[in-house]
Structures are given as structure tokens and as C-alpha cells.
Coordinates of C-alpha atoms in Angstrom, one line a residue:
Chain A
X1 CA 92.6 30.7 119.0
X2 CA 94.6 29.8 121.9
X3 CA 93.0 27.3 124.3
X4 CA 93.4 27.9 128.3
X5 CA 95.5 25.2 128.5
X6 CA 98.1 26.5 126.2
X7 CA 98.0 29.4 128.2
X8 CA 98.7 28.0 130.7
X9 CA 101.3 26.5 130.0
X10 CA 103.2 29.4 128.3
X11 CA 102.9 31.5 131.2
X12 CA 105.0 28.8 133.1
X13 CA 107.8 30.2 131.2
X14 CA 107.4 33.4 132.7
X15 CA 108.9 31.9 135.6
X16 CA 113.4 30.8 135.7
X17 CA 112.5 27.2 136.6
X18 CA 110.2 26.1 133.3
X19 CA 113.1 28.2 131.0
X20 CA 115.6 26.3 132.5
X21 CA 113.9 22.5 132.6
X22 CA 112.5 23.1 129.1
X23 CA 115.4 25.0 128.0
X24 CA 113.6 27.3 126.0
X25 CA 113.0 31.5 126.7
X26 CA 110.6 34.0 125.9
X27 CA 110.9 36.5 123.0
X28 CA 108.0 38.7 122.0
X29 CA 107.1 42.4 120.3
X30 CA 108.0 43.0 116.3
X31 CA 111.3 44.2 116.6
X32 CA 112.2 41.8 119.0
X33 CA 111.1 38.8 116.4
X34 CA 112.6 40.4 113.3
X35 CA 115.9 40.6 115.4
X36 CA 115.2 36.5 116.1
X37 CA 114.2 35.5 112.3
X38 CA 117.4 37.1 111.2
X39 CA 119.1 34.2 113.7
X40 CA 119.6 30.8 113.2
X41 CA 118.0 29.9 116.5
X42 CA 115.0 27.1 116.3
X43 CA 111.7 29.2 117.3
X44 CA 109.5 26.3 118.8
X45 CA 105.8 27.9 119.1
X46 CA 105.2 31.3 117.1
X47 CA 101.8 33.1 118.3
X48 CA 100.9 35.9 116.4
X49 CA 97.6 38.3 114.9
X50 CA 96.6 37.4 111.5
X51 CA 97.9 41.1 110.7
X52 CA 100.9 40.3 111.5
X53 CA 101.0 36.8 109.9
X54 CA 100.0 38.7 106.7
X55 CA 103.0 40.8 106.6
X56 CA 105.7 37.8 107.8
X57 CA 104.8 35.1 105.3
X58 CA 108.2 33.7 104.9
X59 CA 108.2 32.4 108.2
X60 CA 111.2 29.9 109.5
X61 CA 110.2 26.5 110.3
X62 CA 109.0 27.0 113.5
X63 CA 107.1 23.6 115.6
X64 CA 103.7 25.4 116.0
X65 CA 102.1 28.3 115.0
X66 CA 98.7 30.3 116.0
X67 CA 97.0 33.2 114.9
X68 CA 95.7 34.9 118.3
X69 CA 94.0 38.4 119.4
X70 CA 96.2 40.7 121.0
X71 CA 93.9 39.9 124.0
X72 CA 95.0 36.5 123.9
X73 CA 99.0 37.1 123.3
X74 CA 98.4 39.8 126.4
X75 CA 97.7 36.8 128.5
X76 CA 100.7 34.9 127.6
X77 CA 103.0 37.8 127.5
X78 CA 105.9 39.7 130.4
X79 CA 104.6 43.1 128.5
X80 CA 102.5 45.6 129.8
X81 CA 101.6 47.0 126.1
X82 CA 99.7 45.1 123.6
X83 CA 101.7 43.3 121.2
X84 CA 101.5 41.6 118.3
X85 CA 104.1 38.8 118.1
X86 CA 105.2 36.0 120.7
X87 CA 108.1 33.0 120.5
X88 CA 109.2 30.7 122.5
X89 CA 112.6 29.7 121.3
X90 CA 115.0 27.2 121.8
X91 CA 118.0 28.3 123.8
X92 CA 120.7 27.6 121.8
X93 CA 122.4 24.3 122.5
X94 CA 126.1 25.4 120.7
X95 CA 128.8 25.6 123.6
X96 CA 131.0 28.4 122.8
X97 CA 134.8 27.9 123.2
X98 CA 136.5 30.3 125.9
X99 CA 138.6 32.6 124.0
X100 CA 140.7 34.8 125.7
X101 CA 141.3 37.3 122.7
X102 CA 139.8 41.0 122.4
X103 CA 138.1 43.4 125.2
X104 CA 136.3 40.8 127.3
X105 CA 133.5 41.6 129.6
X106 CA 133.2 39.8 133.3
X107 CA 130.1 40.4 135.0
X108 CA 130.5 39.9 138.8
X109 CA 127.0 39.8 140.3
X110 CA 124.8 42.0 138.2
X111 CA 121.3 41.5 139.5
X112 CA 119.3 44.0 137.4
X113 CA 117.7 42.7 134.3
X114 CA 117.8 46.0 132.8
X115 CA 121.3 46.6 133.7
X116 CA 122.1 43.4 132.0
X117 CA 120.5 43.9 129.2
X118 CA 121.7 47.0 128.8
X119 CA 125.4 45.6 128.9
X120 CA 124.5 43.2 126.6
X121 CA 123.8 45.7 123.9
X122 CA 126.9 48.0 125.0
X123 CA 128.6 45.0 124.2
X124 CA 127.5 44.2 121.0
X125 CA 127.9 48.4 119.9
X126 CA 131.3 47.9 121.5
X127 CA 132.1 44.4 119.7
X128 CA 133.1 43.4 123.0
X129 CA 134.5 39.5 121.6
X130 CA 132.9 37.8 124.6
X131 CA 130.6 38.5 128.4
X132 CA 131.5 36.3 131.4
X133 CA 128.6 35.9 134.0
X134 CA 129.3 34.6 137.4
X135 CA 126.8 32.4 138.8
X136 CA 125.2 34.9 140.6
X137 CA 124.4 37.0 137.6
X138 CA 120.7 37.2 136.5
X139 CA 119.7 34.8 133.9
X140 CA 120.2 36.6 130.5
X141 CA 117.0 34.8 129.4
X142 CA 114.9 36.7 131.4
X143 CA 112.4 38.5 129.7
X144 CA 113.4 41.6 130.9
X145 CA 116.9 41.4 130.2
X146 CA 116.0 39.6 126.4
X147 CA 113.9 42.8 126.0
X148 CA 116.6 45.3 127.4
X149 CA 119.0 44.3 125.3
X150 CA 117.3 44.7 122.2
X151 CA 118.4 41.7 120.3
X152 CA 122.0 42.1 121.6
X153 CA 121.3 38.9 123.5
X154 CA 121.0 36.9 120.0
X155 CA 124.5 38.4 118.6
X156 CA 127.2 38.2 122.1
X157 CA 128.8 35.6 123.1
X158 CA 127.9 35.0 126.1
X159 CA 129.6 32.3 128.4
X160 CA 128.5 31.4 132.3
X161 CA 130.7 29.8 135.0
X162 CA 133.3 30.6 138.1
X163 CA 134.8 34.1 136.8
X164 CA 138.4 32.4 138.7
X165 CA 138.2 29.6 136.5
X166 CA 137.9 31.9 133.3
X167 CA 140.8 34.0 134.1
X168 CA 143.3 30.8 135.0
X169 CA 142.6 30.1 131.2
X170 CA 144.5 33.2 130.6
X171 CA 147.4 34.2 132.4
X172 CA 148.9 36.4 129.9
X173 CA 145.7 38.5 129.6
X174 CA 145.5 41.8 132.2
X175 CA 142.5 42.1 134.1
X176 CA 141.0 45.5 134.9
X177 CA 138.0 46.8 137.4
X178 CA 136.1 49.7 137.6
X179 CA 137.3 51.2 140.9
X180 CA 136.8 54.9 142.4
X181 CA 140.5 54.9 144.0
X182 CA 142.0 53.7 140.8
X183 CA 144.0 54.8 137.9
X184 CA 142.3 57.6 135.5
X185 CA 141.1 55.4 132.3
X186 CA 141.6 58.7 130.3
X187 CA 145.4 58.1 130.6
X188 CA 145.6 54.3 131.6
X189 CA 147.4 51.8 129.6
X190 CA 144.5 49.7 128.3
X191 CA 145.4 46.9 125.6
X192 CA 143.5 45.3 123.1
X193 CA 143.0 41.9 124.7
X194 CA 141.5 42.5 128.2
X195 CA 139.0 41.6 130.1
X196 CA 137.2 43.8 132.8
X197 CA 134.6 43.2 135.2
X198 CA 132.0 44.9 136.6
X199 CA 130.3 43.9 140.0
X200 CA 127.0 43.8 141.6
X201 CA 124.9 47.2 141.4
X202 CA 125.3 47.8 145.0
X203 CA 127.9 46.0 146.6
X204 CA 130.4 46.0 143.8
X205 CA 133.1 43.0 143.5
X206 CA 133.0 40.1 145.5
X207 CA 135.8 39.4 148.2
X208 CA 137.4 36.4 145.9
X209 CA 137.1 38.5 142.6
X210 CA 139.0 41.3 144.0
X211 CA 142.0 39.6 144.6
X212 CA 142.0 39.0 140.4
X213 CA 141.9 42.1 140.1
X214 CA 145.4 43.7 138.5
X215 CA 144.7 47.1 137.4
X216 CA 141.9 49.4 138.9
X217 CA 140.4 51.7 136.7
X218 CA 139.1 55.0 137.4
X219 CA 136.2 57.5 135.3
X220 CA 137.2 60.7 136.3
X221 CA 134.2 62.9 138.0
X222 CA 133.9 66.6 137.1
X223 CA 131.8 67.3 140.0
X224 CA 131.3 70.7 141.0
X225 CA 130.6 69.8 144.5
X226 CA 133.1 67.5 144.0
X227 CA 131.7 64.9 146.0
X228 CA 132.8 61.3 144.9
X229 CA 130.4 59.0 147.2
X230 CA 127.9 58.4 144.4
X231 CA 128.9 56.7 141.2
X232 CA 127.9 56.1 137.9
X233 CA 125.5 53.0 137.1
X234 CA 127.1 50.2 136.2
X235 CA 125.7 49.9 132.5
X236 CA 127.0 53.4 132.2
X237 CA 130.4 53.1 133.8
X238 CA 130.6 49.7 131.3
X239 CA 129.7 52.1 128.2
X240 CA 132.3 54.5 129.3
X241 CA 135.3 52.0 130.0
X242 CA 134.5 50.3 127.0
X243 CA 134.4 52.6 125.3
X244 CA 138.2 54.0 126.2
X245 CA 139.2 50.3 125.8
X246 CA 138.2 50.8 121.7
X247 CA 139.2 54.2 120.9
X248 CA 142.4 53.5 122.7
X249 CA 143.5 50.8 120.6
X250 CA 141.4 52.0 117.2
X251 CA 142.6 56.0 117.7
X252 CA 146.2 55.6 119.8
X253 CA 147.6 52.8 118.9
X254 CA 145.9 52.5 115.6
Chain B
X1 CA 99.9 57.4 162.8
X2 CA 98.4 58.7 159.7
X3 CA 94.9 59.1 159.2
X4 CA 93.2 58.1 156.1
X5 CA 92.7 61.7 154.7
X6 CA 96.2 62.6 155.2
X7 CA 97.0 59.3 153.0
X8 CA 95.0 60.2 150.5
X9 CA 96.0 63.6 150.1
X10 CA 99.6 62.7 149.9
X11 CA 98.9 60.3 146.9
X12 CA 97.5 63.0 145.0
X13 CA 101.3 64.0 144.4
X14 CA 102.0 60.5 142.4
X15 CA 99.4 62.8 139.9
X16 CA 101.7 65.4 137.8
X17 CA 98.9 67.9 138.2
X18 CA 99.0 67.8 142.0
X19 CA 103.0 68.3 141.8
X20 CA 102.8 71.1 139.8
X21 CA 99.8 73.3 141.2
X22 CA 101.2 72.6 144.7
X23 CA 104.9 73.2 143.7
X24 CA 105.5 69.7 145.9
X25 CA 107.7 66.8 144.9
X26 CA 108.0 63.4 146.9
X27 CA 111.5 61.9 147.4
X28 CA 111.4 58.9 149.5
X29 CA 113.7 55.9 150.5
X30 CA 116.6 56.8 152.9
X31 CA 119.6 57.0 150.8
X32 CA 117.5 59.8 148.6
X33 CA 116.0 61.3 151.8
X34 CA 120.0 61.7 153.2
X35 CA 120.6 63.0 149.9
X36 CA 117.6 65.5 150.3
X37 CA 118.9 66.3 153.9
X38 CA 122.2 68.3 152.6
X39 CA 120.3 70.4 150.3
X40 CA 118.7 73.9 151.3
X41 CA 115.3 72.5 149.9
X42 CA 112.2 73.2 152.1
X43 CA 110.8 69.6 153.7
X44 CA 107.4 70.4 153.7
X45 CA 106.4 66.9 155.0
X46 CA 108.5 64.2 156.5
X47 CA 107.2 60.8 157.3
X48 CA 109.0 58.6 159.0
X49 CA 109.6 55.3 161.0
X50 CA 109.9 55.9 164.6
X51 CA 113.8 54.0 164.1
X52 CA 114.4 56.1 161.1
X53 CA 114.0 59.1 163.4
X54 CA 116.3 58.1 166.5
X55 CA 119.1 57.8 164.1
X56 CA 118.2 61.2 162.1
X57 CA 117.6 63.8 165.3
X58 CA 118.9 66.1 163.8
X59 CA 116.5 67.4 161.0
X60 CA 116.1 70.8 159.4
X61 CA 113.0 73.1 160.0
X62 CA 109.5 71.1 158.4
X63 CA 106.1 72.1 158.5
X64 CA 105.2 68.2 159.6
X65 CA 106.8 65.4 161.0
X66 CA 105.1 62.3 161.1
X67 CA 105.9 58.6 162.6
X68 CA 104.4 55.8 160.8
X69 CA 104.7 52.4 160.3
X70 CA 106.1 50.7 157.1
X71 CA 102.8 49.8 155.9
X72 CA 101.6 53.3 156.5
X73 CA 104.8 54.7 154.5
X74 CA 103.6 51.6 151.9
X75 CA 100.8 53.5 151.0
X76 CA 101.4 57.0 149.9
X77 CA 104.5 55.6 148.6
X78 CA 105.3 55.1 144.8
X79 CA 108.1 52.3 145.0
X80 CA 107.3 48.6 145.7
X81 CA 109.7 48.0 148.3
X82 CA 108.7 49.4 152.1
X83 CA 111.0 52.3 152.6
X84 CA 111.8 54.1 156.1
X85 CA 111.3 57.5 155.2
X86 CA 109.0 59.6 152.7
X87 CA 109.6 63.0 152.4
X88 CA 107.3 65.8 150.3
X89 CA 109.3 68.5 149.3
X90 CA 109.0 72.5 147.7
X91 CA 109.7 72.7 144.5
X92 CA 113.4 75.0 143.9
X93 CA 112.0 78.6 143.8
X94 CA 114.7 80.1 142.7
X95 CA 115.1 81.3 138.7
X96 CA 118.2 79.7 137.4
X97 CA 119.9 82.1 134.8
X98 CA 120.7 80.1 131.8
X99 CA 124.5 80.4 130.7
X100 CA 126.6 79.1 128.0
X101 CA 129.7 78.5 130.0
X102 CA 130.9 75.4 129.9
X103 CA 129.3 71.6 128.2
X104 CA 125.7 72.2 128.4
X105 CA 123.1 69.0 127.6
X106 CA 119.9 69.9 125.7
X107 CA 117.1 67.3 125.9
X108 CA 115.0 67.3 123.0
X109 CA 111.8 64.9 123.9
X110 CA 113.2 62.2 126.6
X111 CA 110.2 60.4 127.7
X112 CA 111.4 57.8 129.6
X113 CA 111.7 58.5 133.5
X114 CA 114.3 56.3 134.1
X115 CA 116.8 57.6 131.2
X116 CA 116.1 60.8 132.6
X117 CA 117.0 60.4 135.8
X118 CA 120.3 58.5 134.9
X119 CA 120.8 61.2 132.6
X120 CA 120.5 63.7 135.7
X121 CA 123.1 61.3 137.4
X122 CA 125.5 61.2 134.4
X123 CA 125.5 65.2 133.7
X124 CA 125.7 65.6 137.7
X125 CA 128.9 62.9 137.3
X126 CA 130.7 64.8 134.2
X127 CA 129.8 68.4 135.6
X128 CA 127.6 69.4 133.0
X129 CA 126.9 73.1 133.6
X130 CA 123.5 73.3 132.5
X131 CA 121.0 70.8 131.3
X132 CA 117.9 72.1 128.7
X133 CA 114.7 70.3 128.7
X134 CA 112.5 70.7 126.2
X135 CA 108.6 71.1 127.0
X136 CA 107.7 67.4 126.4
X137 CA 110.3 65.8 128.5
X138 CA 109.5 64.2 131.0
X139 CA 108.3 65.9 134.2
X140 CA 112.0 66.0 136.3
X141 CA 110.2 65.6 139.8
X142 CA 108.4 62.2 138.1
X143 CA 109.4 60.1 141.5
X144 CA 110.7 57.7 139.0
X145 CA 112.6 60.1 137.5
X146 CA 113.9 61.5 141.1
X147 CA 114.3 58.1 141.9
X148 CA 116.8 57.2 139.1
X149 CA 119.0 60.2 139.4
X150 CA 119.7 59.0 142.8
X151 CA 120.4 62.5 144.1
X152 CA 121.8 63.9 141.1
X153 CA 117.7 66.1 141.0
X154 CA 119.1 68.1 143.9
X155 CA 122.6 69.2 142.3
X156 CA 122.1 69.2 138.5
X157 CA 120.9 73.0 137.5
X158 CA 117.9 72.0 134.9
X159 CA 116.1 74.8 133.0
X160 CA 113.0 74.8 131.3
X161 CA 111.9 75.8 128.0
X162 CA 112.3 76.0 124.0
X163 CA 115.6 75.1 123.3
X164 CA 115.4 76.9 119.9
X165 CA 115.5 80.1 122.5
X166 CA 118.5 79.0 124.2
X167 CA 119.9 78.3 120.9
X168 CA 119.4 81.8 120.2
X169 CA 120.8 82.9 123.2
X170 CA 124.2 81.6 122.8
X171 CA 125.1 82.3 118.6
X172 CA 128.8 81.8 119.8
X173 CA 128.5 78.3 121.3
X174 CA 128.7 75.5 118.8
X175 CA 125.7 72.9 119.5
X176 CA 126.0 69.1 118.7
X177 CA 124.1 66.1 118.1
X178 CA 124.8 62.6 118.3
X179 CA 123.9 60.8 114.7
X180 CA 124.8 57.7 113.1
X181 CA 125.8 59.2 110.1
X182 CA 128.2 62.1 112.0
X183 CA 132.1 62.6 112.5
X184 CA 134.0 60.5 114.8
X185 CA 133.7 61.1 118.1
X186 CA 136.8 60.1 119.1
X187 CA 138.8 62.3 116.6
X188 CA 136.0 65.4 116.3
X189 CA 137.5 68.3 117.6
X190 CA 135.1 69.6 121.0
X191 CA 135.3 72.9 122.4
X192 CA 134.9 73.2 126.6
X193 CA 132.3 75.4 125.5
X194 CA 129.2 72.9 124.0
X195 CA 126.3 72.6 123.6
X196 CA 125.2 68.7 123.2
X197 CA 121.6 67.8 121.9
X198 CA 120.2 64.3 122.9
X199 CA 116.7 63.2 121.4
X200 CA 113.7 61.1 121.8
X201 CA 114.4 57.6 122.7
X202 CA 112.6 56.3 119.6
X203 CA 112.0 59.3 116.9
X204 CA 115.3 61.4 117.5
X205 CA 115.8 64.7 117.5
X206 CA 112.0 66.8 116.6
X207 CA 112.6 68.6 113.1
X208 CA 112.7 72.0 114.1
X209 CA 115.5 70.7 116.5
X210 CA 117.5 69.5 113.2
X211 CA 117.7 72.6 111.7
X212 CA 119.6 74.1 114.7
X213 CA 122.7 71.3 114.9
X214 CA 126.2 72.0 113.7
X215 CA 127.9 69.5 113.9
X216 CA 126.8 65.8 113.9
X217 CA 129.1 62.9 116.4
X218 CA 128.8 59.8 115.7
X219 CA 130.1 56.6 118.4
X220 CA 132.0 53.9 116.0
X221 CA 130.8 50.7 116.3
X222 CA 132.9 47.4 116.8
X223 CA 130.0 45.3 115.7
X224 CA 131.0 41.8 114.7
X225 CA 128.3 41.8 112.1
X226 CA 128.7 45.3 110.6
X227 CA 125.1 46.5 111.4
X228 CA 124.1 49.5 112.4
X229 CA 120.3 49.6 112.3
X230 CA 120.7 49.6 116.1
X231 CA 121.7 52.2 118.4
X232 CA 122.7 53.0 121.7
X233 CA 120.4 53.3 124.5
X234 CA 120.1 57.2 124.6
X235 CA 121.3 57.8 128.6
X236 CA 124.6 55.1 127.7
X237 CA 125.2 57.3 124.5
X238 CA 125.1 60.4 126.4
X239 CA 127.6 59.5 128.9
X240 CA 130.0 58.7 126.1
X241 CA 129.6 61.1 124.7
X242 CA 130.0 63.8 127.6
X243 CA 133.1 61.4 128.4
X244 CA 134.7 62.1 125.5
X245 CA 133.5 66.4 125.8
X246 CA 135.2 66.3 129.4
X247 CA 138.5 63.8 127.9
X248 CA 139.4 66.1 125.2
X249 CA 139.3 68.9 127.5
X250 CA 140.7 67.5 130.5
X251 CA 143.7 65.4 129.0
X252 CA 144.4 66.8 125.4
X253 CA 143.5 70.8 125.2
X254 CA 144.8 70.2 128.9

């Protein structure tokens, strides 16, 4: 049984501040946890029914564990439907090295937590080799991006920092955008080692980021009206474009 | 000002039923009402701030106009954020003949309001011709569903109904399916003329649905780790896969 003081204090890392002090984030539902026990990460309280106890008995070493209701996991939970399994895990403390090889993904701004989880997993189906968050970006440990991406966010790479500072470590690698006035990515040049960004949901890329920018990138629209104010989403523009960036170089140039 | 009867009778249409005995739909927030403005639809109700109607005096024919305040709009509205404008609006009277001329989407089973409505926006973007719901889809004027195709609703023409019929009413069109175990997309060969079959989010495509495919397409995966237990997200598959429908056609069968 959980006592109200425990809680307590795992609903504080419902909110950014207590995941970021305590460095640890929020992971919860059964296909959620499998995806984590097939990780190396360090899982530091497990809370979980005795069902579902039964049927995970070879359990990592994890700091604590309860059996709870599903009641009592509803109260610590982000979820609106009853589950049966709840973490909290350890970010993990590995840097990762910059590398400036493969189709890289720079994310500009991207404020919604489904969108970004949603990338997340693009990028893992697209073995995108590494994402780039600006500052601005929402925190991928959100529980509603670490949902969203469906346990993408335990297999990318993911790196944070000033986007400028990222692409001065690589001169020699081109740098594309999405862009409505660009060049149709049907027939673009688009090599293996890139890296292209997406900006924020509604106001696109940020003045500074633009002037990165050396080839714009265009998804051709088959309107009917053939209007061209709206666009596609950006998790769905980033499927598309990546998804040219791959065949290109696994169908074209072999 | 709205009186409290009036508020209340307008929240009966967040209730399916109420939508679809009164043949109403609500579309609210101003970027969807501007949208909603360059249609031909019949506004049966439009309420408004009093700012949001000195910039918009020019509105079609409605039965009622209303001023309110935000908090008035607040409460027969379905979004969280205060919006300016909230519109109900008649259903589309008019019978859409079902053709098999050009790439046509069948949606076996989408439940999810917001894949549905980015799926709206992503047909609307790739000119799909036609897109087939089947009956336990998701109600299209869901204002969630509305919401997400930000537009696309009004533009998209959407039919209703078994898709087995419509499979029987086009024996020359060949009908495809996205599945993990298909060709390659990339190097499949895909007529102008299609008919593309998406599924449930988490059970597929229904078995009597099976039975009715041709031909299966399958995305590659660049996964670092070789897995592919998980999929795409089913509105991200769809665009690339109507991507690669409008590529082919557009850049290789010119």
C-alpha cells in the first residue's frame, strides 16, 4: 500500500521543476515499462498491482518496489485510464558525443508534447542517427511526450543545446528546412549526412535559425483548391522529409 | 448576452446524439471560423465577441448572431482556451457520389479524433479524391476531430459507409494496405488510380477488411536496433504513404 506521503511526493514529479532537481522522469502503462526493462536505464521506485507483479517476476534491480491498487497508481499517475504499472526512472546520466554523421534532426521550438513525441518515434522508424532540441523545445521527459513517443524516447539520441552551436561543429554537413517557397523534396538533392530542422508549430523558425538555413525544402501539395496557406503538421511534414532523406539514399543512390 | 437556456442548449451538441438528430456541427476558434467563412455551409448560429465582429462585418446569411463575452463563449465551448468566435453549423446536405478516380483513402476503424482530423488535413494536403469511413470511425464532426483537421472538414469529400460496398463498386481499382510484412513502398509500383486502406490504431485492419486487400506496402525501417514490434503512428504512416502514391505519379509515371 502506498502511504499519502509517498503520494505525495510522486505527484511532484508531475511537475518540470522536481524532474529536473531530482533528475528523474515518469514512465508508466505495460507497454510503456516493458519498452523500459528492455533498457539499461536504473528504474528507482517501481509501483505496480500484484497481477502484474505476478506476471514480471524477473524484475531489474530497481531501489523500491510496491504492490498498489490501481486506485492508488491512478493517484500518482499523468493517465486518465487505469493502469497497472508506474516508474520513476533515472534520467540517464551518459553525455552523448555530437556526431555530425547520418540524417540529423534539429528541432527549432517544438512546443507540443505530442508533436514531440511523435518525432521522436518518426525518428527512431526513420533511424534518424541523432535529434537536436533548442532550448526552447519541450522537455522530452514530459509525460506526455515519454508517452507519445512510445518508447522512442529510450532508443534516440537525443542531444539539447544552442542549435548555432551544433551546426559550427559541422561545416561540411548541408542544412535543410522545411519551407513552403522551397525546392520540391520529390526532386531535391538530399544526401545521406544532413541535418534538418523543423520549427515551432505555429511560428516556424526563429529569426537566428533561418539565417543557418542552406537549402529550403518543399512537400509538394496536390490541392484541388489549390490553396497553399495551410500546411501539414509538423510531425507529419518530419515523417514525409524524412522519409525522402532515406529512400533517396537507400533507393537512388543505393 | 446569452441566457442560460440558450447555453445549455448549445452544449447539447458536445453530445454525438444532439449532432446527428439536429444535423448541427460546432466549429469554433477564429482561424476555423475564417476557414468556415469561405465555404457555402449554412451558419446556423454564430456567437461572437463584440471585437470579433467589427473586424468580420461582413458575414454571410445566419439564422442568429450573438455577442458574448469570452466567458460566455467559455461555456458552450469544447476547447480550454477562450476563443473569439463559436459558430454551430448545418451538416453538408448534399449526397456525394462516390468515384474511383484518382487515390482514394479507406478508413477501416480510426478511433482516435485527433488522427482523424490530421488525417482529414493530410488527404486535403495530397489531394486525395475521396476518403471512405467505415461505420465505427469516429464521428467526423467530433469538434476534436474538426478541430484537428484545421479546415481540411470543409474541403475533404468524406463518404460514409461499408467499405466492402465500395470495394465492390470499383472491381477495376487495385486497393492497398499498409503492413509490416508488405512490398516496399519505395519500389512498389502505384497506379494514380488507388485505393489505400488504413486501420485501427491498435487492432489493424477488421478481418472482413483483410480479405479485400491486394496488395500489402510496407515503410522500411532504419532502426538502429533492427526491431520492428513497433509501428508508425497511423495518421504519420498515412501521409507517407499518400506521399509516395502522389511521388510516383507526379515525378516518375510523370
Amino acid at each position: 500500500m502506498l502511504s499519502k506521503n509517498k503520494i505525495k511526493h510522486y505527484r511532484t514529479f508531475h511537475a518540470k521543476k522536481t524532474r529536473e532537481t531530482e533528475a528523474k522522469f515518469i514512465v508508466e502503462g505495460t507497454k510503456m515499462v516493458e519498452e523500459l526493462l528492455a533498457t539499461s536505464l536504473h528504474i528507482d521506485t517501481l509501483v505496480a498491482t500484484e497481477e502484474w507483479l505476478e506476471n514480471h517476476k524477473e524484475l531489474p534491480d530497481c531501489s523500491e518496489i510496491f504492490s498498489a491498487t490501481e486506485a492508488e497508481i491512478q493517484a500518482i499517475s499523468t493517465l486518465q485510464n487505469p493502469q497497472q504499472v508506474w516508474a520513476l526512472v533515472e534520467k540517464p546520466s551518459n553525455e552523448i558525443q555530437f556526431s555530425s554523421r547520418g540524417l540529423i534532426l534539429a528541432l527549432d521550438g517544438i512546443q507540443d508534447p505530442g508533436n514531440m513525441g511523435t518525432i521522436l518515434r518518426i525518428a527512431d522508424w526513420f533511424g534518424v542517427s541523432q535529434v537536436l532540441c533548442s532550448p526552447d523545445c519541450v522537455e522530452i521527459y514530459n509525460p506526455k511526450v515519454v508517452q507519445a513517443s512510445m518508447g522512442a524516447i529510450f532508443r534516440v539520441p537525443v542531444l539539447h543545446g544552442n542549435l548555432q552551436d551544433f551546426f559550427a561543429a559541422c561545416t561540411h554537413t548541408d542544412i535543410f528546412a522545411a519551407d513552403l517557397q522551397g525546392e520540391n523534396v520529390y526532386t531535391a538533392i538530399l544526401p545521406a549526412d544532413s541535418i534538418l530542422v523543423m520549427g515551432n508549430e505555429g511560428n516556424g523558425l526563429s529569426a537566428e535559425i533561418k539565417k543557418c538555413i542552406q537549402h529550403r525544402l518543399h512537400i509538394p501539395t496536390f490541392k484541388q483548391s489549390g490553396e497553399t496557406s495551410e500546411s501539414l503538421n509538423v510531425a507529419v511534414a518530419t515523417a514525409v522529409l524524412c522519409s525522402e532523406f532515406k529512400r533517396v539514399n537507400l533507393v537512388v543512390n543505393g
